[in-house]
JSON list of C-alpha atoms and ligand atoms in Angstrom, two decimals:
[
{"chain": "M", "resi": 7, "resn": "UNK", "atom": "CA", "xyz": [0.00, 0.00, 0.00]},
{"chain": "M", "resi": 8, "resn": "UNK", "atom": "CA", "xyz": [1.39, 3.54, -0.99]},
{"chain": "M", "resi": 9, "resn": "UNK", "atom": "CA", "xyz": [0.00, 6.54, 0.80]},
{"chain": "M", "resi": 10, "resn": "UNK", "atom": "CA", "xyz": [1.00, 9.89, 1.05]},
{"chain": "M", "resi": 11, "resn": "UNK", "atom": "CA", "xyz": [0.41, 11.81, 4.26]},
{"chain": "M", "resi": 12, "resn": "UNK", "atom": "CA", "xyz": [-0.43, 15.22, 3.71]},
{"chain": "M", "resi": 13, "resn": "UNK", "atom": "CA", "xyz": [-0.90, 18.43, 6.34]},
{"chain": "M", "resi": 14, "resn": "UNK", "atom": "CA", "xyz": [0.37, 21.38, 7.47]},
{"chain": "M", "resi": 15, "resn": "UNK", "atom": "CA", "xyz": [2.97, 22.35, 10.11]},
{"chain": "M", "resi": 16, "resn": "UNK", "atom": "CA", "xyz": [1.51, 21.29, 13.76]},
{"chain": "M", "resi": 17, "resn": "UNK", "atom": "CA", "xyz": [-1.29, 18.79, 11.70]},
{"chain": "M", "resi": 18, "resn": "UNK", "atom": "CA", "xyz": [-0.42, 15.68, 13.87]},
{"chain": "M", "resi": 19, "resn": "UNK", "atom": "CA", "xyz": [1.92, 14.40, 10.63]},
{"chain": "M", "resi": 20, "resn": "UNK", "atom": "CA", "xyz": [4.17, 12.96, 12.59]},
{"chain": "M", "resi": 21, "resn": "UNK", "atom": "CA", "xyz": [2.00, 11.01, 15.29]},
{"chain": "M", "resi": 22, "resn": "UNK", "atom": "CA", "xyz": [0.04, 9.62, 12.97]},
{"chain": "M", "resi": 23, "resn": "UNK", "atom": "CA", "xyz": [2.47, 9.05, 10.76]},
{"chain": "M", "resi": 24, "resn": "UNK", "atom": "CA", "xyz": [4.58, 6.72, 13.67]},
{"chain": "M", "resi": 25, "resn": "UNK", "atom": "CA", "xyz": [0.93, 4.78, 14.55]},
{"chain": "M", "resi": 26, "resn": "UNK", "atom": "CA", "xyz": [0.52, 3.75, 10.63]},
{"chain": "M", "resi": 27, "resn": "UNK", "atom": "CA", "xyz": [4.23, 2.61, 10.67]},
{"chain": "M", "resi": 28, "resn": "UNK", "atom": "CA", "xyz": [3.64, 0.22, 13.94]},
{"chain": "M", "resi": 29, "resn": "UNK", "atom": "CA", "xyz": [0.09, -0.89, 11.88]},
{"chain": "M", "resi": 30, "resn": "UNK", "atom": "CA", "xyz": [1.41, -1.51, 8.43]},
{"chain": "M", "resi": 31, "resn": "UNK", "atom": "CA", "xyz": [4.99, -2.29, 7.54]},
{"chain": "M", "resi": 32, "resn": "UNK", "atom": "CA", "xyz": [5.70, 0.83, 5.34]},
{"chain": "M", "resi": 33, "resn": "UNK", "atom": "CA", "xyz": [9.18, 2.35, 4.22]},
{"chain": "M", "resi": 34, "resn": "UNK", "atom": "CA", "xyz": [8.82, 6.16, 5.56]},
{"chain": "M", "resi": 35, "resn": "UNK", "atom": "CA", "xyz": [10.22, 8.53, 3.46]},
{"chain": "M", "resi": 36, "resn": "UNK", "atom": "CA", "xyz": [10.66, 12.38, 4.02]},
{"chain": "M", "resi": 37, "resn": "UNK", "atom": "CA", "xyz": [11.89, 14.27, 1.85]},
{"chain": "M", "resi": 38, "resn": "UNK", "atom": "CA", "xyz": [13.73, 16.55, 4.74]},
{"chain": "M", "resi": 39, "resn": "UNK", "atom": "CA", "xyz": [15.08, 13.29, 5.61]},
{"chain": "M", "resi": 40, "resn": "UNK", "atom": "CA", "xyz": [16.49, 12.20, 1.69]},
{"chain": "M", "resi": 41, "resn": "UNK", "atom": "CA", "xyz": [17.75, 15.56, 1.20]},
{"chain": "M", "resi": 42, "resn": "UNK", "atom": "CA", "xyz": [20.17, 15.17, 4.74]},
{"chain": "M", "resi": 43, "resn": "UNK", "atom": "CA", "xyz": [21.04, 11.47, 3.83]},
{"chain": "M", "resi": 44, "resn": "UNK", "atom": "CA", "xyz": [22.26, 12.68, 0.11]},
{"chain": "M", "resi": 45, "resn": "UNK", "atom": "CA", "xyz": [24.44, 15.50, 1.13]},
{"chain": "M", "resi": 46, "resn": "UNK", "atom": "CA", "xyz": [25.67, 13.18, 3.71]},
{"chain": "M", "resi": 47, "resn": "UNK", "atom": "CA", "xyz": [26.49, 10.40, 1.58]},
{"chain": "M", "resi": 48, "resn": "UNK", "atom": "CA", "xyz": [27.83, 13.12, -0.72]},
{"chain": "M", "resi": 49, "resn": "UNK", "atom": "CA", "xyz": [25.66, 11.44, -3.92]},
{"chain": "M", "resi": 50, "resn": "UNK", "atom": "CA", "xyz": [25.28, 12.94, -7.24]},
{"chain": "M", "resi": 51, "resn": "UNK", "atom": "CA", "xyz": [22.05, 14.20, -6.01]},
{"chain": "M", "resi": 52, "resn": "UNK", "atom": "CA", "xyz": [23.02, 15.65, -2.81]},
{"chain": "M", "resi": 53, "resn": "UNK", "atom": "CA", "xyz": [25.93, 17.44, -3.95]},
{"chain": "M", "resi": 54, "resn": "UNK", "atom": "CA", "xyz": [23.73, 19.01, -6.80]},
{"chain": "M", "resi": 55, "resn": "UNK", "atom": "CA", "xyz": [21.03, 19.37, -3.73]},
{"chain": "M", "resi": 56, "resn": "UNK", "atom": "CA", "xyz": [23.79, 21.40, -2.06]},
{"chain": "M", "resi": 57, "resn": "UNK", "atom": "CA", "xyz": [24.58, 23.64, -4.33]},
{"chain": "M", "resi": 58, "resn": "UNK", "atom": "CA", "xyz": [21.23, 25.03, -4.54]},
{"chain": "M", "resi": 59, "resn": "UNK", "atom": "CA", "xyz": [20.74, 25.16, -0.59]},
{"chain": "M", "resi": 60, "resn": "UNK", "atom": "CA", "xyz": [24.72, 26.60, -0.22]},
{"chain": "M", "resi": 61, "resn": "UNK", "atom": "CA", "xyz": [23.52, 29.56, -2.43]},
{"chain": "M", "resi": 62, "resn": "UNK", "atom": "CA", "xyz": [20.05, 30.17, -0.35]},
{"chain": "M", "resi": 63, "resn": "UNK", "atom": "CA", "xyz": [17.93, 28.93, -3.14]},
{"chain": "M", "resi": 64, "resn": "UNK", "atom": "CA", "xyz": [15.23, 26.40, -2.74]},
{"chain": "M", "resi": 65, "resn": "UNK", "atom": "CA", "xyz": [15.91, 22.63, -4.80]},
{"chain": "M", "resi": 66, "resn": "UNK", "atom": "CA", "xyz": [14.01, 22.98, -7.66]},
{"chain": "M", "resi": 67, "resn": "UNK", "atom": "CA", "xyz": [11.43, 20.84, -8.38]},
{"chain": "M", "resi": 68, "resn": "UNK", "atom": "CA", "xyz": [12.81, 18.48, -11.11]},
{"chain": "M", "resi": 69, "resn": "UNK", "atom": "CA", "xyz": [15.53, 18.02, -8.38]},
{"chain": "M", "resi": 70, "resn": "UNK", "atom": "CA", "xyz": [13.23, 16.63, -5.63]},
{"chain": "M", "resi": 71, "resn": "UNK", "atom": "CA", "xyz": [11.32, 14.61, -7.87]},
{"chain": "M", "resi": 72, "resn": "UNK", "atom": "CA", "xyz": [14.55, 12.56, -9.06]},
{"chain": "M", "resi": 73, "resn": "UNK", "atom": "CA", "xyz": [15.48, 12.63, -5.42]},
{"chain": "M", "resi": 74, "resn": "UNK", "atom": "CA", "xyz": [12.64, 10.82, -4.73]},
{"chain": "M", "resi": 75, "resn": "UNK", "atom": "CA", "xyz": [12.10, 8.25, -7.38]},
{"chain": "M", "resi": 76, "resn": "UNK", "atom": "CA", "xyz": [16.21, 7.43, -7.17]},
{"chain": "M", "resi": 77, "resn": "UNK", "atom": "CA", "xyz": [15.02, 6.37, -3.26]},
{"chain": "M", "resi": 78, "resn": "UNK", "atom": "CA", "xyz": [11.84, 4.42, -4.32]},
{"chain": "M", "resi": 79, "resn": "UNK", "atom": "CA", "xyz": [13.46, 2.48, -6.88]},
{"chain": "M", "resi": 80, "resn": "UNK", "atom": "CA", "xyz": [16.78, 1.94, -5.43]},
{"chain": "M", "resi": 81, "resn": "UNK", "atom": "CA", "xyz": [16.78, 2.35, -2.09]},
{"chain": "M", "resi": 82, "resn": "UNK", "atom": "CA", "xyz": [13.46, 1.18, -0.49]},
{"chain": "M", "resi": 83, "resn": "UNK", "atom": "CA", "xyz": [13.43, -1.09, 1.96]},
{"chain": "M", "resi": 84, "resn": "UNK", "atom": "CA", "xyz": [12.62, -4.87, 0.05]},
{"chain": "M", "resi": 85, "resn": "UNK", "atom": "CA", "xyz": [10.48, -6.01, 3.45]},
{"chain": "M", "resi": 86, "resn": "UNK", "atom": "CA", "xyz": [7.99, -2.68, 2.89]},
{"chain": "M", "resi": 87, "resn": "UNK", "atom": "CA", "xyz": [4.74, -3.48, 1.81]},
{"chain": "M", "resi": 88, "resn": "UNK", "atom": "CA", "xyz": [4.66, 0.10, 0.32]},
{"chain": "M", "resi": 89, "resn": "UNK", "atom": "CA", "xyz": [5.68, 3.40, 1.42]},
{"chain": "M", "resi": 90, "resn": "UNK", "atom": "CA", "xyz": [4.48, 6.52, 3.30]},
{"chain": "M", "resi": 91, "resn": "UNK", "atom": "CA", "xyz": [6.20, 9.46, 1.95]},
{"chain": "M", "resi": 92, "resn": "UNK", "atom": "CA", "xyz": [5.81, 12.76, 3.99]},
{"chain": "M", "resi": 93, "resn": "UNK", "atom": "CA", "xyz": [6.33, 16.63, 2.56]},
{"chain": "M", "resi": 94, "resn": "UNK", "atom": "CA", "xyz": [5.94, 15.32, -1.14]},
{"chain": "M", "resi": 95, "resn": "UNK", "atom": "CA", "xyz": [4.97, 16.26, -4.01]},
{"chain": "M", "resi": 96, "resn": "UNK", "atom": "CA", "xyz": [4.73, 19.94, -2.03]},
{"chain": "M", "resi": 97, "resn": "UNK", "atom": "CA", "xyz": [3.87, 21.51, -5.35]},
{"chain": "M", "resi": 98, "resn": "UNK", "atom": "CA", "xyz": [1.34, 21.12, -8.47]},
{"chain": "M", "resi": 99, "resn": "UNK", "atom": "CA", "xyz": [4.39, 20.35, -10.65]},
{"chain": "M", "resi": 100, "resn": "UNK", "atom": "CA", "xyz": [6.36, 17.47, -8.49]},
{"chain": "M", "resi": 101, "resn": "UNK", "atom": "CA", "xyz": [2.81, 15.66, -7.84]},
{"chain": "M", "resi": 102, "resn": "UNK", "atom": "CA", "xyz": [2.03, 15.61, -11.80]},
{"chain": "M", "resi": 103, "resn": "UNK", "atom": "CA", "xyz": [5.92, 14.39, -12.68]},
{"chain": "M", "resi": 104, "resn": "UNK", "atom": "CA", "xyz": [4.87, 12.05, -9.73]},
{"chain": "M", "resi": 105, "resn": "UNK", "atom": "CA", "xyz": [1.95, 10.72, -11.59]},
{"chain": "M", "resi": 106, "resn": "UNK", "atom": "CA", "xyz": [4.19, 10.89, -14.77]},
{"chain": "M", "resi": 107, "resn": "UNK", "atom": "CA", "xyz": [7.08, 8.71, -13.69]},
{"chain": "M", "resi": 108, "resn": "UNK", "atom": "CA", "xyz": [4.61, 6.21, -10.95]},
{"chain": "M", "resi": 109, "resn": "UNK", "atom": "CA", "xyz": [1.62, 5.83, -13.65]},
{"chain": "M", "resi": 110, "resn": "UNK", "atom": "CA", "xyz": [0.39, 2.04, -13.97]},
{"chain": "M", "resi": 111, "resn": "UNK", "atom": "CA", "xyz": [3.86, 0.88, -11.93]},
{"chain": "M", "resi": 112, "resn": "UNK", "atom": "CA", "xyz": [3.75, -0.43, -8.24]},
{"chain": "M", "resi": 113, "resn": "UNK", "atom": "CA", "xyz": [5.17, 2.68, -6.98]},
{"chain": "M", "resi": 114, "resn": "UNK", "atom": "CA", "xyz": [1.68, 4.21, -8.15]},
{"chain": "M", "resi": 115, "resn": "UNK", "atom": "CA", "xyz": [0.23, 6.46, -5.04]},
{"chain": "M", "resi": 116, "resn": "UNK", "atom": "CA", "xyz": [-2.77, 4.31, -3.77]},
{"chain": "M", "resi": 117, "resn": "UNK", "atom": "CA", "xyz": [-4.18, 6.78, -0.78]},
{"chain": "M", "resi": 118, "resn": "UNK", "atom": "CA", "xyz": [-3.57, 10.31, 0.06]},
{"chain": "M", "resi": 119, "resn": "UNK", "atom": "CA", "xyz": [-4.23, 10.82, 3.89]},
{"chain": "M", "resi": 120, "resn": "UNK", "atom": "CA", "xyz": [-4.99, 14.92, 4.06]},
{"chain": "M", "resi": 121, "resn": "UNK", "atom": "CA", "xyz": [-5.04, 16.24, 7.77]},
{"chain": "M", "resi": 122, "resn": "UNK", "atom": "CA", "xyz": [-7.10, 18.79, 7.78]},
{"chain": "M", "resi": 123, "resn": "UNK", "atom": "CA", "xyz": [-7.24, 21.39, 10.66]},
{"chain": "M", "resi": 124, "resn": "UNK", "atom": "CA", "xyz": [-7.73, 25.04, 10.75]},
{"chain": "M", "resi": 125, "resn": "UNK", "atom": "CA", "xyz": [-5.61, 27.75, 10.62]},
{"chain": "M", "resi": 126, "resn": "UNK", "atom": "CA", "xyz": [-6.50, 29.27, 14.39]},
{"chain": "M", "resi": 127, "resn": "UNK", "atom": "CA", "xyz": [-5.91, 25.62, 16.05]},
{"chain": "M", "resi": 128, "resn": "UNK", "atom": "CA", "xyz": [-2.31, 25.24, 14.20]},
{"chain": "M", "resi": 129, "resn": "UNK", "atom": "CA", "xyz": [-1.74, 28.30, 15.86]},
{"chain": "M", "resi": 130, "resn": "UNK", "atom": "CA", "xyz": [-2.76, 27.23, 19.21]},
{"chain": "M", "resi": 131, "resn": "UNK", "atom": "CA", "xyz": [-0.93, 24.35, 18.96]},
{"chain": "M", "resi": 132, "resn": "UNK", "atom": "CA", "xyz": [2.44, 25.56, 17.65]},
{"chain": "M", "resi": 133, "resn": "UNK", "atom": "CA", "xyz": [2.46, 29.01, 19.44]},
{"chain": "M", "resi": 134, "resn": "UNK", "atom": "CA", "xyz": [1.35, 27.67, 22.57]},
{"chain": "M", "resi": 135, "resn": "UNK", "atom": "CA", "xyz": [4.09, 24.81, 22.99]},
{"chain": "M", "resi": 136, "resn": "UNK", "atom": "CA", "xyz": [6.06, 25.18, 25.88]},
{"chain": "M", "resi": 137, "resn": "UNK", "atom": "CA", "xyz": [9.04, 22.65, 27.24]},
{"chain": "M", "resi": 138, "resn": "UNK", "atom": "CA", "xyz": [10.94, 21.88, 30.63]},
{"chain": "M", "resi": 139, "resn": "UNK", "atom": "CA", "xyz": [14.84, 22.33, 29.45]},
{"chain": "M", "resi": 140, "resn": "UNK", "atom": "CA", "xyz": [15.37, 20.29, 32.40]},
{"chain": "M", "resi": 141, "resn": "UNK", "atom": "CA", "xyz": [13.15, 17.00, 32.00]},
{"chain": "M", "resi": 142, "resn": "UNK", "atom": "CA", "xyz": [11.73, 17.14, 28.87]},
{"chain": "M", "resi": 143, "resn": "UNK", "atom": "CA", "xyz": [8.00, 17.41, 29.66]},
{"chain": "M", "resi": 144, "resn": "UNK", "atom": "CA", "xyz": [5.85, 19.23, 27.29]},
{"chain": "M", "resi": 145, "resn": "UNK", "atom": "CA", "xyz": [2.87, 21.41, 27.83]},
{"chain": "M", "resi": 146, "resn": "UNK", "atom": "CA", "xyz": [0.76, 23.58, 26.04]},
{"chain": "M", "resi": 147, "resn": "UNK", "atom": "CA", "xyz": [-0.93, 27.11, 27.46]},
{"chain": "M", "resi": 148, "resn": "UNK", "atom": "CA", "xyz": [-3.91, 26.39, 25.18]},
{"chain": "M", "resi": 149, "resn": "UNK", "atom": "CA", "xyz": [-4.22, 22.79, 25.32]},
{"chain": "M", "resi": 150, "resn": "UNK", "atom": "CA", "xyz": [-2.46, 21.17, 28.53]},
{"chain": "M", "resi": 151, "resn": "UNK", "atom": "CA", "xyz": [-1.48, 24.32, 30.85]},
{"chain": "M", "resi": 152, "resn": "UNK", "atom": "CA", "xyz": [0.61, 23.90, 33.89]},
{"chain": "M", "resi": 153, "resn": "UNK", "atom": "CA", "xyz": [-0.87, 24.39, 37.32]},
{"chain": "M", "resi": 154, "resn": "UNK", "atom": "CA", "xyz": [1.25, 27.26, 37.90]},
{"chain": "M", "resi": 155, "resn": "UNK", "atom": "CA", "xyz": [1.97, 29.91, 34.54]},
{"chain": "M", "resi": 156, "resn": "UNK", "atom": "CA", "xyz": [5.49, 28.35, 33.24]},
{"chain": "M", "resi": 157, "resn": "UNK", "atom": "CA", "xyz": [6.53, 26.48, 35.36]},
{"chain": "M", "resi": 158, "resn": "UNK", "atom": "CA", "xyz": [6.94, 22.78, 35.25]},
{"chain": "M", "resi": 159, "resn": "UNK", "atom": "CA", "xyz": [4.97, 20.70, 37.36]},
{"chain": "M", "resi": 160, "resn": "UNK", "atom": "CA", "xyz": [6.88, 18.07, 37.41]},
{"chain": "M", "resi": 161, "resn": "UNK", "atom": "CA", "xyz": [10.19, 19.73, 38.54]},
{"chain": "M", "resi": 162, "resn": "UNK", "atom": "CA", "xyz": [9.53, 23.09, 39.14]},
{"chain": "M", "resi": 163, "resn": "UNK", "atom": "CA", "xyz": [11.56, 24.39, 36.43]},
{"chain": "M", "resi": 164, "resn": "UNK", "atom": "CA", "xyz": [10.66, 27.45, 34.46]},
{"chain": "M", "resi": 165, "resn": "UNK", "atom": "CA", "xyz": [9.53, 26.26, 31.10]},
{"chain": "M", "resi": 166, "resn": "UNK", "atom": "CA", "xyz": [10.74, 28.14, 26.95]},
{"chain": "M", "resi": 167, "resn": "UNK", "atom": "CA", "xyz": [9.62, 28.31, 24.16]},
{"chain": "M", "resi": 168, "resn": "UNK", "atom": "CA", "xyz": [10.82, 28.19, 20.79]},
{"chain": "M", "resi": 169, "resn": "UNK", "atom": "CA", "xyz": [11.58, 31.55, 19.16]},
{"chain": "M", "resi": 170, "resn": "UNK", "atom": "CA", "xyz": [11.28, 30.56, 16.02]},
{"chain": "M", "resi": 171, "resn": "UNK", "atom": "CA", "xyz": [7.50, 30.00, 16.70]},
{"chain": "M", "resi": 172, "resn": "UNK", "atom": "CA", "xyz": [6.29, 33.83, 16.39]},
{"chain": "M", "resi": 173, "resn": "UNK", "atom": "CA", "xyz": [2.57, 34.98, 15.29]},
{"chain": "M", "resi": 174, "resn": "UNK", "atom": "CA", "xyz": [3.88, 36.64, 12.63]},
{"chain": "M", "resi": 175, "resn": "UNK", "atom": "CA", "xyz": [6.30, 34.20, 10.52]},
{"chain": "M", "resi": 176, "resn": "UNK", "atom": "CA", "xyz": [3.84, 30.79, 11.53]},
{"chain": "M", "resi": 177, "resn": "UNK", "atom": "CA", "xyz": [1.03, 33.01, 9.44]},
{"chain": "M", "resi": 178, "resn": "UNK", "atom": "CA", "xyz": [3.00, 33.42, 6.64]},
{"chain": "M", "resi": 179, "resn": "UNK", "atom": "CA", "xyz": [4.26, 29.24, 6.89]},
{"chain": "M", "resi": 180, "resn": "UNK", "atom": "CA", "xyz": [0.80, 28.25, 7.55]},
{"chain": "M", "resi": 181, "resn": "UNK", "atom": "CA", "xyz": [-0.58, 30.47, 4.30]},
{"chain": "M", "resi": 182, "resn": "UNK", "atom": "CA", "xyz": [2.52, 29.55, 2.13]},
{"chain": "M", "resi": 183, "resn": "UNK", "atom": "CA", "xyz": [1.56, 25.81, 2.72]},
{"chain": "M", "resi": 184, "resn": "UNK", "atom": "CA", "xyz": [-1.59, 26.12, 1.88]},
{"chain": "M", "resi": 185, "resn": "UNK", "atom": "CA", "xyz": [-1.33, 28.01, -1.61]},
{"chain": "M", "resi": 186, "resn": "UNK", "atom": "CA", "xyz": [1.30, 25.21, -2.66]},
{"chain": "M", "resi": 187, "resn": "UNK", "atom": "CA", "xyz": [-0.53, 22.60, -1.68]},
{"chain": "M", "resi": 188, "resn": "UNK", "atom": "CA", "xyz": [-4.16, 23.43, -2.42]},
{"chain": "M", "resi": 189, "resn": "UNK", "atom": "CA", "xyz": [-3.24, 22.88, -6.15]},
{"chain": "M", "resi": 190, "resn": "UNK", "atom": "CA", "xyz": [-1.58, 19.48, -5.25]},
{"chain": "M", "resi": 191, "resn": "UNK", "atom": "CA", "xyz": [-4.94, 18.42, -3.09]},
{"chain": "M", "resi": 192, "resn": "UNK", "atom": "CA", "xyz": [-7.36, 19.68, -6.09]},
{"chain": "M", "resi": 193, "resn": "UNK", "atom": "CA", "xyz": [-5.22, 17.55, -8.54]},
{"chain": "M", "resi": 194, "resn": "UNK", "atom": "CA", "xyz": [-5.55, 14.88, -6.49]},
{"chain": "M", "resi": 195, "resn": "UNK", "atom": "CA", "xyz": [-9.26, 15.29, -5.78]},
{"chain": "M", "resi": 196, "resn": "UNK", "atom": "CA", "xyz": [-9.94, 15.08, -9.34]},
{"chain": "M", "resi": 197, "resn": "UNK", "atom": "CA", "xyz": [-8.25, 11.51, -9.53]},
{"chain": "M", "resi": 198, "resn": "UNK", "atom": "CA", "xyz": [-10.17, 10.56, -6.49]},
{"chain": "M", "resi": 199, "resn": "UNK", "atom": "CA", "xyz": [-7.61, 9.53, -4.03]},
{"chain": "M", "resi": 200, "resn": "UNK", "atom": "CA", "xyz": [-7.79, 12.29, -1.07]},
{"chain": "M", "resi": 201, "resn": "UNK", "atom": "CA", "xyz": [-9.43, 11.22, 1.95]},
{"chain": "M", "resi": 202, "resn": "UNK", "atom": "CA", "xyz": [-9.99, 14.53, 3.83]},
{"chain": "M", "resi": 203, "resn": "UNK", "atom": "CA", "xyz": [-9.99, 13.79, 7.70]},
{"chain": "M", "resi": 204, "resn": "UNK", "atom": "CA", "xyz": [-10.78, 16.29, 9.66]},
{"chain": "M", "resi": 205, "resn": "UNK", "atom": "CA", "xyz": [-8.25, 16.35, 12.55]},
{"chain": "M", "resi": 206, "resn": "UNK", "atom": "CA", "xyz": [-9.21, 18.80, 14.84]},
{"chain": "M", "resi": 207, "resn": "UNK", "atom": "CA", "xyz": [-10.31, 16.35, 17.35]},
{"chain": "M", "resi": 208, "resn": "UNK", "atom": "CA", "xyz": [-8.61, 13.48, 19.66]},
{"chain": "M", "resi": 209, "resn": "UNK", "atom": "CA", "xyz": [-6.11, 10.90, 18.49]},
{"chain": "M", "resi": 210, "resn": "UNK", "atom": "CA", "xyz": [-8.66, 8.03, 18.73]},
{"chain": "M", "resi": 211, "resn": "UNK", "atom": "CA", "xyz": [-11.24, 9.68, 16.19]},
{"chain": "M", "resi": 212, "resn": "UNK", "atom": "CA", "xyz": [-8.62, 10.35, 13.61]},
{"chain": "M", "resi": 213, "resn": "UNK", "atom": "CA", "xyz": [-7.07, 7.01, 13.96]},
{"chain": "M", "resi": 214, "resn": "UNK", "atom": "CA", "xyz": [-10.18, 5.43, 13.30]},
{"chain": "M", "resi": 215, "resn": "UNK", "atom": "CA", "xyz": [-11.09, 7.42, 10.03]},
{"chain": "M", "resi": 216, "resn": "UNK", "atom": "CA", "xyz": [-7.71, 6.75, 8.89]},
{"chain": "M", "resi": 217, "resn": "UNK", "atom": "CA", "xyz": [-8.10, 3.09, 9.29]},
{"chain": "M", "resi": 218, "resn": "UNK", "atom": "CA", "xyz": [-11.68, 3.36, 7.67]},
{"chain": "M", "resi": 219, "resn": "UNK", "atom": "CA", "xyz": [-9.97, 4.95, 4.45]},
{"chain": "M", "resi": 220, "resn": "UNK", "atom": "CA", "xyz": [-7.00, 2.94, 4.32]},
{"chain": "M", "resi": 221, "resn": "UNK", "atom": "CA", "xyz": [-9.88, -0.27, 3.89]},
{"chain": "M", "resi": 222, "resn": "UNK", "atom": "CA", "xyz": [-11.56, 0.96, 0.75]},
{"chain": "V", "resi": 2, "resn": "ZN", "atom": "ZN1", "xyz": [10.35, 19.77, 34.22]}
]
């Protein structure tokens, strides 16, 4: 079974995306993840990769998309009974070389899992995340406050933030992902394979319409 997990920053991506790997035996693949192991391995790829990243441009598509297939072909892991790739195709044209280069071949996408959540609860989520440096526990002012304002309740130590995570920048990440990936979603649509699960709610709900889908 090949599936492709789709949602934005602070969707639940990554739970989910550990809960279908302890289900189904699938090869997880993300892209963030190919693009270290290729400069690392210093490849054809990820020195071309480099180049692009060492000069502060983005890979171009063509780029990824060769990325990706080289991994799938060559690379994937023989025991997988398919794969779950995660952050691809980001854009309108890497899902339609996708299509191009998969078509009528086992590599061909069977499911696309779309988390969708709304922009004010990504925000919640992400800009209300707060951490103990000193044991790790995690807490959200939103969602799971401590008893006393930041400070841990487990240890007592006062709890940070990421700076990164600012009102202003996550609006423009959060609209960014969605006009790139709107047009991949609507291309999708029209082939039938999005399952849209709404994932503003509790693990268990989700779970449960993902397994539903993944059925059909
Ligand atoms: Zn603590």
């Amino acid at each position: 079974m090949n599936i492709l997990i789709m949602g934005a920053p602070g969707s639940g991506k990554g739970t989910f995306s550990n809960r279908l790997k302890d289900e189904i035996k699938l090869d997880h693949i993300s892209t963030g993840d190919l693009f270290r192991e290729n400069i690392s391995n210093d490849t054809e790829l990820g020195r071309e990769a480099k180049s692009y990243m060492d000069a502060g441009h983005l890979v171009p598509d063509d780029l990824v998309n060769r990325m990706v297939l080289d991994y799938l072909k060559n690379k994937m892991d023989p025991e997988a009974d398919g794969y779950l790739l995660d952050g691809y195709p980001r854009t309108l044209a890497q899902a339609e070389a996708f299509e191009e280069a998969t078509k009528g071949t086992d590599l061909a996408v069977d499911h696309i899992l779309y988390l969708d959540v709304p922009h004010e609860v990504l925000s919640k989520r992400i800009l209300g995340r707060r951490s103990c440096p000193q044991c790790g526990e995690i807490y959200n002012i939103y969602f799971k406050a401590p008893a006393t304002e930041n400070v841990c309740d487990k240890c007592g130590h006062e709890l940070t933030y990421r700076s990164d995570d600012n009102a202003e920048s996550l609006k423009t990440r959060l609209e960014d992902y969605d006009r790139l990936t709107q047009p991949v979603i609507d291309f999708y649509n029209d082939r039938g394979l999005v399952a849209s699960i709404s994932a503003d709610r509790d693990f268990e709900p989700i779970w449960a319409d993902i397994v539903k889908e993944l059925k059909k």
